[in-house]
PDB file of C-alpha atoms in Angstrom:
ATOM      1  CA  ASP A  19     -24.681 -47.872 -94.536  1.00  0.00           C
ATOM      2  CA  GLY A  20     -25.272 -44.208 -93.802  1.00  0.00           C
ATOM      3  CA  GLY A  21     -22.828 -41.664 -95.044  1.00  0.00           C
ATOM      4  CA  ILE A  22     -21.978 -38.774 -97.290  1.00  0.00           C
ATOM      5  CA  THR A  23     -21.348 -39.380-100.966  1.00  0.00           C
ATOM      6  CA  GLN A  24     -19.490 -36.913-103.112  1.00  0.00           C
ATOM      7  CA  SER A  25     -19.217 -37.246-106.858  1.00  0.00           C
ATOM      8  CA  PRO A  26     -17.288 -37.223-108.993  1.00  0.00           C
ATOM      9  CA  LYS A  27     -14.102 -38.043-107.089  1.00  0.00           C
ATOM     10  CA  TYR A  28     -11.939 -36.539-109.825  1.00  0.00           C
ATOM     11  CA  LEU A  29     -13.003 -33.908-112.337  1.00  0.00           C
ATOM     12  CA  PHE A  30     -11.155 -32.087-115.078  1.00  0.00           C
ATOM     13  CA  ARG A  31     -12.576 -28.986-116.713  1.00  0.00           C
ATOM     14  CA  LYS A  32     -11.423 -26.328-119.094  1.00  0.00           C
ATOM     15  CA  GLU A  33     -11.027 -22.801-117.872  1.00  0.00           C
ATOM     16  CA  GLY A  34     -14.228 -20.792-118.175  1.00  0.00           C
ATOM     17  CA  GLN A  35     -16.596 -23.723-117.728  1.00  0.00           C
ATOM     18  CA  ASN A  36     -18.989 -24.067-114.842  1.00  0.00           C
ATOM     19  CA  VAL A  37     -18.926 -27.365-112.979  1.00  0.00           C
ATOM     20  CA  THR A  38     -21.252 -28.831-110.365  1.00  0.00           C
ATOM     21  CA  LEU A  39     -20.067 -31.112-107.560  1.00  0.00           C
ATOM     22  CA  SER A  40     -22.615 -33.430-106.033  1.00  0.00           C
ATOM     23  CA  CYS A  41     -23.047 -34.102-102.317  1.00  0.00           C
ATOM     24  CA  GLU A  42     -25.681 -36.501-100.993  1.00  0.00           C
ATOM     25  CA  GLN A  43     -26.178 -37.682 -97.427  1.00  0.00           C
ATOM     26  CA  ASN A  44     -28.490 -40.325 -95.980  1.00  0.00           C
ATOM     27  CA  LEU A  45     -27.734 -39.517 -92.354  1.00  0.00           C
ATOM     28  CA  ASN A  46     -30.879 -37.403 -91.959  1.00  0.00           C
ATOM     29  CA  HIS A  47     -28.679 -34.467 -90.980  1.00  0.00           C
ATOM     30  CA  ASP A  48     -30.137 -30.980 -91.106  1.00  0.00           C
ATOM     31  CA  ALA A  49     -26.960 -29.006 -91.730  1.00  0.00           C
ATOM     32  CA  MET A  50     -24.590 -29.356 -94.674  1.00  0.00           C
ATOM     33  CA  TYR A  51     -21.311 -27.631 -95.516  1.00  0.00           C
ATOM     34  CA  TRP A  52     -18.827 -27.148 -98.339  1.00  0.00           C
ATOM     35  CA  TYR A  53     -15.148 -26.653 -97.612  1.00  0.00           C
ATOM     36  CA  ARG A  54     -12.199 -26.220 -99.886  1.00  0.00           C
ATOM     37  CA  GLN A  55      -8.708 -27.520 -99.153  1.00  0.00           C
ATOM     38  CA  ASP A  56      -5.569 -26.176-100.811  1.00  0.00           C
ATOM     39  CA  PRO A  57      -2.023 -27.340-100.002  1.00  0.00           C
ATOM     40  CA  GLY A  58      -0.859 -25.719 -96.790  1.00  0.00           C
ATOM     41  CA  GLN A  59      -4.137 -23.824 -96.402  1.00  0.00           C
ATOM     42  CA  GLY A  60      -6.256 -26.054 -94.245  1.00  0.00           C
ATOM     43  CA  LEU A  61     -10.009 -26.179 -94.816  1.00  0.00           C
ATOM     44  CA  ARG A  62     -11.855 -23.014 -95.731  1.00  0.00           C
ATOM     45  CA  LEU A  63     -15.639 -22.690 -95.605  1.00  0.00           C
ATOM     46  CA  ILE A  64     -17.399 -21.899 -98.892  1.00  0.00           C
ATOM     47  CA  TYR A  65     -21.124 -22.215 -98.092  1.00  0.00           C
ATOM     48  CA  TYR A  66     -23.279 -23.864 -95.478  1.00  0.00           C
ATOM     49  CA  SER A  67     -26.928 -24.670 -95.012  1.00  0.00           C
ATOM     50  CA  GLN A  68     -28.700 -25.279 -91.720  1.00  0.00           C
ATOM     51  CA  ILE A  69     -32.053 -26.165 -93.251  1.00  0.00           C
ATOM     52  CA  VAL A  70     -33.710 -26.868 -96.589  1.00  0.00           C
ATOM     53  CA  ASN A  71     -34.142 -23.831 -98.844  1.00  0.00           C
ATOM     54  CA  ASP A  72     -31.732 -21.755 -96.791  1.00  0.00           C
ATOM     55  CA  PHE A  73     -27.963 -21.304 -97.012  1.00  0.00           C
ATOM     56  CA  GLN A  74     -25.295 -18.820 -95.966  1.00  0.00           C
ATOM     57  CA  LYS A  75     -22.007 -17.689 -97.424  1.00  0.00           C
ATOM     58  CA  GLY A  76     -18.835 -18.861 -95.759  1.00  0.00           C
ATOM     59  CA  ASP A  77     -15.437 -17.200 -95.835  1.00  0.00           C
ATOM     60  CA  ILE A  78     -14.677 -17.754 -99.525  1.00  0.00           C
ATOM     61  CA  ALA A  79     -18.055 -17.823-101.313  1.00  0.00           C
ATOM     62  CA  GLU A  80     -17.091 -15.678-104.301  1.00  0.00           C
ATOM     63  CA  GLY A  81     -17.307 -17.624-107.551  1.00  0.00           C
ATOM     64  CA  TYR A  82     -19.413 -20.406-106.055  1.00  0.00           C
ATOM     65  CA  SER A  83     -23.137 -21.107-105.825  1.00  0.00           C
ATOM     66  CA  VAL A  84     -25.213 -23.702-103.989  1.00  0.00           C
ATOM     67  CA  SER A  85     -28.786 -24.894-103.637  1.00  0.00           C
ATOM     68  CA  ARG A  86     -30.574 -26.837-100.931  1.00  0.00           C
ATOM     69  CA  GLU A  87     -33.838 -28.065-102.401  1.00  0.00           C
ATOM     70  CA  LYS A  88     -33.773 -31.369-100.545  1.00  0.00           C
ATOM     71  CA  LYS A  89     -32.505 -32.282 -97.096  1.00  0.00           C
ATOM     72  CA  GLU A  90     -30.280 -34.992 -98.554  1.00  0.00           C
ATOM     73  CA  SER A  91     -28.591 -32.924-101.252  1.00  0.00           C
ATOM     74  CA  PHE A  92     -26.321 -29.862-101.299  1.00  0.00           C
ATOM     75  CA  PRO A  93     -24.684 -29.428-104.727  1.00  0.00           C
ATOM     76  CA  LEU A  94     -21.896 -26.902-105.252  1.00  0.00           C
ATOM     77  CA  THR A  95     -21.388 -25.105-108.550  1.00  0.00           C
ATOM     78  CA  VAL A  96     -17.943 -23.739-109.278  1.00  0.00           C
ATOM     79  CA  THR A  97     -18.529 -20.929-111.734  1.00  0.00           C
ATOM     80  CA  SER A  98     -16.190 -19.358-114.244  1.00  0.00           C
ATOM     81  CA  ALA A  99     -15.947 -16.377-111.886  1.00  0.00           C
ATOM     82  CA  GLN A 100     -13.903 -18.432-109.418  1.00  0.00           C
ATOM     83  CA  LYS A 101     -10.321 -17.357-110.098  1.00  0.00           C
ATOM     84  CA  ASN A 102      -8.514 -20.387-108.701  1.00  0.00           C
ATOM     85  CA  PRO A 103     -10.919 -23.323-108.872  1.00  0.00           C
ATOM     86  CA  THR A 104      -8.351 -26.116-108.808  1.00  0.00           C
ATOM     87  CA  ALA A 105      -8.642 -27.614-105.320  1.00  0.00           C
ATOM     88  CA  PHE A 106      -9.902 -30.487-103.206  1.00  0.00           C
ATOM     89  CA  TYR A 107     -13.554 -29.928-102.253  1.00  0.00           C
ATOM     90  CA  LEU A 108     -15.081 -31.461 -99.145  1.00  0.00           C
ATOM     91  CA  CYS A 109     -18.742 -31.746 -98.259  1.00  0.00           C
ATOM     92  CA  ALA A 110     -19.841 -32.313 -94.671  1.00  0.00           C
ATOM     93  CA  SER A 111     -23.033 -32.655 -92.684  1.00  0.00           C
ATOM     94  CA  ARG A 112     -24.048 -32.403 -89.062  1.00  0.00           C
ATOM     95  CA  THR A 113     -26.923 -33.452 -86.902  1.00  0.00           C
ATOM     96  CA  GLY A 114     -28.290 -30.686 -84.745  1.00  0.00           C
ATOM     97  CA  ASN A 115     -27.386 -32.486 -81.527  1.00  0.00           C
ATOM     98  CA  THR A 116     -23.617 -32.632 -81.672  1.00  0.00           C
ATOM     99  CA  GLY A 117     -20.816 -30.406 -82.810  1.00  0.00           C
ATOM    100  CA  GLU A 118     -18.827 -32.640 -85.078  1.00  0.00           C
ATOM    101  CA  LEU A 119     -19.090 -32.537 -88.839  1.00  0.00           C
ATOM    102  CA  PHE A 120     -19.065 -35.749 -90.853  1.00  0.00           C
ATOM    103  CA  PHE A 121     -17.152 -35.425 -94.094  1.00  0.00           C
ATOM    104  CA  GLY A 122     -17.430 -37.074 -97.471  1.00  0.00           C
ATOM    105  CA  GLU A 123     -14.440 -38.481 -99.346  1.00  0.00           C
ATOM    106  CA  GLY A 124     -13.912 -35.288-101.317  1.00  0.00           C
ATOM    107  CA  SER A 125     -13.827 -34.249-104.967  1.00  0.00           C
ATOM    108  CA  ARG A 126     -10.657 -33.109-106.656  1.00  0.00           C
ATOM    109  CA  LEU A 127     -11.279 -30.506-109.333  1.00  0.00           C
ATOM    110  CA  THR A 128      -8.550 -29.642-111.788  1.00  0.00           C
ATOM    111  CA  VAL A 129      -9.053 -26.787-114.205  1.00  0.00           C
ATOM    112  CA  LEU A 130      -6.843 -26.995-117.262  1.00  0.00           C
TER     113      LEU A 130
ATOM    114  CA  ASP B  24      -6.762 -13.112 -90.476  1.00  0.00           C
ATOM    115  CA  GLN B  25      -6.180 -16.652 -89.285  1.00  0.00           C
ATOM    116  CA  GLN B  26      -8.297 -17.341 -86.222  1.00  0.00           C
ATOM    117  CA  VAL B  27      -7.067 -20.896 -85.634  1.00  0.00           C
ATOM    118  CA  LYS B  28      -3.353 -21.451 -85.902  1.00  0.00           C
ATOM    119  CA  GLN B  29      -1.310 -24.614 -86.041  1.00  0.00           C
ATOM    120  CA  ASN B  30       2.214 -23.310 -86.137  1.00  0.00           C
ATOM    121  CA  SER B  31       3.976 -26.612 -86.676  1.00  0.00           C
ATOM    122  CA  PRO B  32       3.478 -27.860 -90.241  1.00  0.00           C
ATOM    123  CA  SER B  33       4.978 -31.216 -89.349  1.00  0.00           C
ATOM    124  CA  LEU B  34       5.960 -33.435 -86.428  1.00  0.00           C
ATOM    125  CA  SER B  35       7.909 -36.666 -86.364  1.00  0.00           C
ATOM    126  CA  VAL B  36       7.899 -39.098 -83.413  1.00  0.00           C
ATOM    127  CA  GLN B  37       8.963 -42.645 -82.687  1.00  0.00           C
ATOM    128  CA  GLU B  38       6.429 -45.414 -82.313  1.00  0.00           C
ATOM    129  CA  GLY B  39       5.374 -45.833 -78.686  1.00  0.00           C
ATOM    130  CA  ARG B  40       6.295 -42.294 -77.693  1.00  0.00           C
ATOM    131  CA  ILE B  41       3.947 -39.389 -77.069  1.00  0.00           C
ATOM    132  CA  SER B  42       2.816 -37.090 -79.895  1.00  0.00           C
ATOM    133  CA  ILE B  43       1.812 -33.573 -78.900  1.00  0.00           C
ATOM    134  CA  LEU B  44       0.054 -31.407 -81.477  1.00  0.00           C
ATOM    135  CA  ASN B  45      -0.593 -27.783 -80.667  1.00  0.00           C
ATOM    136  CA  CYS B  46      -3.223 -25.265 -81.680  1.00  0.00           C
ATOM    137  CA  ASP B  47      -3.733 -21.589 -80.820  1.00  0.00           C
ATOM    138  CA  TYR B  48      -6.789 -19.436 -81.435  1.00  0.00           C
ATOM    139  CA  THR B  49      -7.394 -15.729 -81.421  1.00  0.00           C
ATOM    140  CA  ASN B  50     -11.186 -15.453 -81.373  1.00  0.00           C
ATOM    141  CA  SER B  51     -12.322 -15.238 -77.748  1.00  0.00           C
ATOM    142  CA  MET B  52     -15.849 -16.229 -78.838  1.00  0.00           C
ATOM    143  CA  PHE B  53     -14.712 -19.763 -79.660  1.00  0.00           C
ATOM    144  CA  ASP B  54     -16.040 -22.144 -77.043  1.00  0.00           C
ATOM    145  CA  TYR B  55     -16.021 -25.554 -78.670  1.00  0.00           C
ATOM    146  CA  PHE B  56     -12.956 -27.235 -80.121  1.00  0.00           C
ATOM    147  CA  LEU B  57     -12.398 -30.351 -82.185  1.00  0.00           C
ATOM    148  CA  TRP B  58      -9.556 -32.371 -83.638  1.00  0.00           C
ATOM    149  CA  TYR B  59      -9.788 -34.138 -86.971  1.00  0.00           C
ATOM    150  CA  LYS B  60      -7.470 -36.620 -88.639  1.00  0.00           C
ATOM    151  CA  LYS B  61      -7.036 -36.697 -92.391  1.00  0.00           C
ATOM    152  CA  TYR B  62      -5.343 -39.088 -94.806  1.00  0.00           C
ATOM    153  CA  PRO B  63      -4.430 -37.929 -98.334  1.00  0.00           C
ATOM    154  CA  ALA B  64      -7.323 -37.791-100.813  1.00  0.00           C
ATOM    155  CA  GLU B  65      -9.845 -38.641 -98.089  1.00  0.00           C
ATOM    156  CA  GLY B  66     -12.242 -36.636 -95.981  1.00  0.00           C
ATOM    157  CA  PRO B  67     -11.281 -35.716 -92.401  1.00  0.00           C
ATOM    158  CA  THR B  68     -12.523 -37.963 -89.604  1.00  0.00           C
ATOM    159  CA  PHE B  69     -13.500 -36.671 -86.194  1.00  0.00           C
ATOM    160  CA  LEU B  70     -11.209 -37.616 -83.300  1.00  0.00           C
ATOM    161  CA  ILE B  71     -12.125 -35.775 -80.140  1.00  0.00           C
ATOM    162  CA  SER B  72     -13.699 -32.549 -78.952  1.00  0.00           C
ATOM    163  CA  ILE B  73     -13.740 -30.344 -75.898  1.00  0.00           C
ATOM    164  CA  SER B  74     -16.072 -27.677 -74.612  1.00  0.00           C
ATOM    165  CA  SER B  75     -14.723 -24.535 -73.010  1.00  0.00           C
ATOM    166  CA  ILE B  76     -16.267 -25.535 -69.698  1.00  0.00           C
ATOM    167  CA  LYS B  77     -13.661 -28.299 -69.468  1.00  0.00           C
ATOM    168  CA  ASP B  78      -9.897 -28.260 -69.526  1.00  0.00           C
ATOM    169  CA  LYS B  79      -9.364 -31.901 -70.456  1.00  0.00           C
ATOM    170  CA  ASN B  80     -11.114 -34.608 -72.392  1.00  0.00           C
ATOM    171  CA  GLU B  81      -9.840 -38.127 -72.865  1.00  0.00           C
ATOM    172  CA  ASP B  82     -10.768 -40.892 -75.296  1.00  0.00           C
ATOM    173  CA  GLY B  83      -8.511 -43.919 -75.310  1.00  0.00           C
ATOM    174  CA  ARG B  84      -5.066 -42.928 -76.558  1.00  0.00           C
ATOM    175  CA  PHE B  85      -6.211 -39.387 -77.344  1.00  0.00           C
ATOM    176  CA  THR B  86      -6.402 -36.544 -74.841  1.00  0.00           C
ATOM    177  CA  VAL B  87      -7.179 -32.930 -75.585  1.00  0.00           C
ATOM    178  CA  PHE B  88      -6.147 -30.175 -73.174  1.00  0.00           C
ATOM    179  CA  LEU B  89      -7.598 -26.673 -73.251  1.00  0.00           C
ATOM    180  CA  ASN B  90      -5.981 -23.608 -71.704  1.00  0.00           C
ATOM    181  CA  LYS B  91      -8.541 -20.829 -72.143  1.00  0.00           C
ATOM    182  CA  SER B  92      -6.418 -18.069 -70.641  1.00  0.00           C
ATOM    183  CA  ALA B  93      -3.670 -18.810 -73.151  1.00  0.00           C
ATOM    184  CA  LYS B  94      -6.139 -19.554 -75.969  1.00  0.00           C
ATOM    185  CA  HIS B  95      -4.264 -22.770 -76.547  1.00  0.00           C
ATOM    186  CA  LEU B  96      -5.195 -26.394 -76.939  1.00  0.00           C
ATOM    187  CA  SER B  97      -3.182 -29.504 -77.525  1.00  0.00           C
ATOM    188  CA  LEU B  98      -3.799 -33.073 -78.607  1.00  0.00           C
ATOM    189  CA  HIS B  99      -1.774 -35.813 -76.939  1.00  0.00           C
ATOM    190  CA  ILE B 100      -1.515 -39.256 -78.506  1.00  0.00           C
ATOM    191  CA  VAL B 101      -0.074 -41.938 -76.250  1.00  0.00           C
ATOM    192  CA  PRO B 102       1.335 -44.295 -77.320  1.00  0.00           C
ATOM    193  CA  SER B 103       1.836 -43.196 -80.908  1.00  0.00           C
ATOM    194  CA  GLN B 104       1.407 -45.829 -83.602  1.00  0.00           C
ATOM    195  CA  PRO B 105       2.471 -45.821 -87.271  1.00  0.00           C
ATOM    196  CA  GLY B 106      -1.210 -45.812 -88.258  1.00  0.00           C
ATOM    197  CA  ASP B 107      -1.544 -42.427 -86.569  1.00  0.00           C
ATOM    198  CA  SER B 108       0.537 -40.891 -89.358  1.00  0.00           C
ATOM    199  CA  ALA B 109      -1.770 -38.344 -90.979  1.00  0.00           C
ATOM    200  CA  VAL B 110      -2.563 -34.626 -91.063  1.00  0.00           C
ATOM    201  CA  TYR B 111      -4.277 -33.404 -87.894  1.00  0.00           C
ATOM    202  CA  PHE B 112      -6.570 -30.397 -88.034  1.00  0.00           C
ATOM    203  CA  CYS B 113      -7.666 -28.306 -85.115  1.00  0.00           C
ATOM    204  CA  ALA B 114     -11.114 -26.687 -85.471  1.00  0.00           C
ATOM    205  CA  ALA B 115     -13.172 -24.277 -83.401  1.00  0.00           C
ATOM    206  CA  SER B 116     -16.685 -22.899 -83.225  1.00  0.00           C
ATOM    207  CA  ALA B 117     -18.510 -20.140 -81.377  1.00  0.00           C
ATOM    208  CA  GLY B 118     -21.851 -20.734 -79.726  1.00  0.00           C
ATOM    209  CA  GLY B 119     -21.187 -24.176 -78.313  1.00  0.00           C
ATOM    210  CA  SER B 120     -21.774 -27.458 -80.137  1.00  0.00           C
ATOM    211  CA  GLY B 121     -24.992 -26.379 -81.831  1.00  0.00           C
ATOM    212  CA  GLY B 122     -27.022 -23.373 -82.816  1.00  0.00           C
ATOM    213  CA  SER B 123     -28.566 -22.071 -85.985  1.00  0.00           C
ATOM    214  CA  ASN B 124     -25.374 -20.496 -87.291  1.00  0.00           C
ATOM    215  CA  TYR B 125     -22.957 -23.257 -86.357  1.00  0.00           C
ATOM    216  CA  LYS B 126     -19.786 -23.530 -88.415  1.00  0.00           C
ATOM    217  CA  LEU B 127     -16.234 -24.725 -87.873  1.00  0.00           C
ATOM    218  CA  THR B 128     -13.065 -22.724 -88.478  1.00  0.00           C
ATOM    219  CA  PHE B 129     -10.051 -24.925 -89.199  1.00  0.00           C
ATOM    220  CA  GLY B 130      -6.332 -24.506 -88.749  1.00  0.00           C
ATOM    221  CA  LYS B 131      -3.893 -25.345 -91.533  1.00  0.00           C
ATOM    222  CA  GLY B 132      -3.040 -28.743 -90.124  1.00  0.00           C
ATOM    223  CA  THR B 133       0.026 -30.565 -88.806  1.00  0.00           C
ATOM    224  CA  LEU B 134       1.465 -33.582 -90.587  1.00  0.00           C
ATOM    225  CA  LEU B 135       2.299 -36.239 -88.012  1.00  0.00           C
ATOM    226  CA  THR B 136       4.705 -38.990 -88.964  1.00  0.00           C
ATOM    227  CA  VAL B 137       5.121 -41.892 -86.554  1.00  0.00           C
ATOM    228  CA  ASN B 138       8.249 -43.883 -87.315  1.00  0.00           C
ATOM    229  CA  PRO B 139       8.369 -47.632 -86.543  1.00  0.00           C
TER     230      PRO B 139
END
């Protein structure tokens, strides 16, 4: 079945370490997004990409990096520069024809 | 500055009654609005959307109303069922339902609890 796969679902890291969250989609969607959810904060946009080899910063891009080398993949790296990395991270994708985003199951990152 | 506001963190209703979730926005460039439903530790799922050229959109038990002059939209669920218990997010975009710079801005969410 088509969908968006995020891995790992749970991740623990020590402070100061970089970590990369995987997001893969087989929906043939052009656009992909990374959001972060914190308790009581809703979803905040980190980065998004409308096409391969191109991406834009969202509202809270500091301390994060992304790449879009393939249409299917949009990995997010949480760097040591991110001051509060513990959060629930959501990847989403969208076809160019409609406005709704399809979300993955999320990855919960806990920095110890 | 929060551009999409859901001022009620939680709402509790009885099974079979109507649930009304509210959302306000401040950015007058927003012209496409969506509602998502989210269970804990899962990704949000799309429920219903509305374009600014309409003031109502209906899909089964879910109806979204848009009042552009008040910059307000609401989601009505009738009748409410226990399985509707979840966090509901309002989202908005500028530039319609597409475009090269399309992105969604989300509210903080409202936790709906439907009691049997």
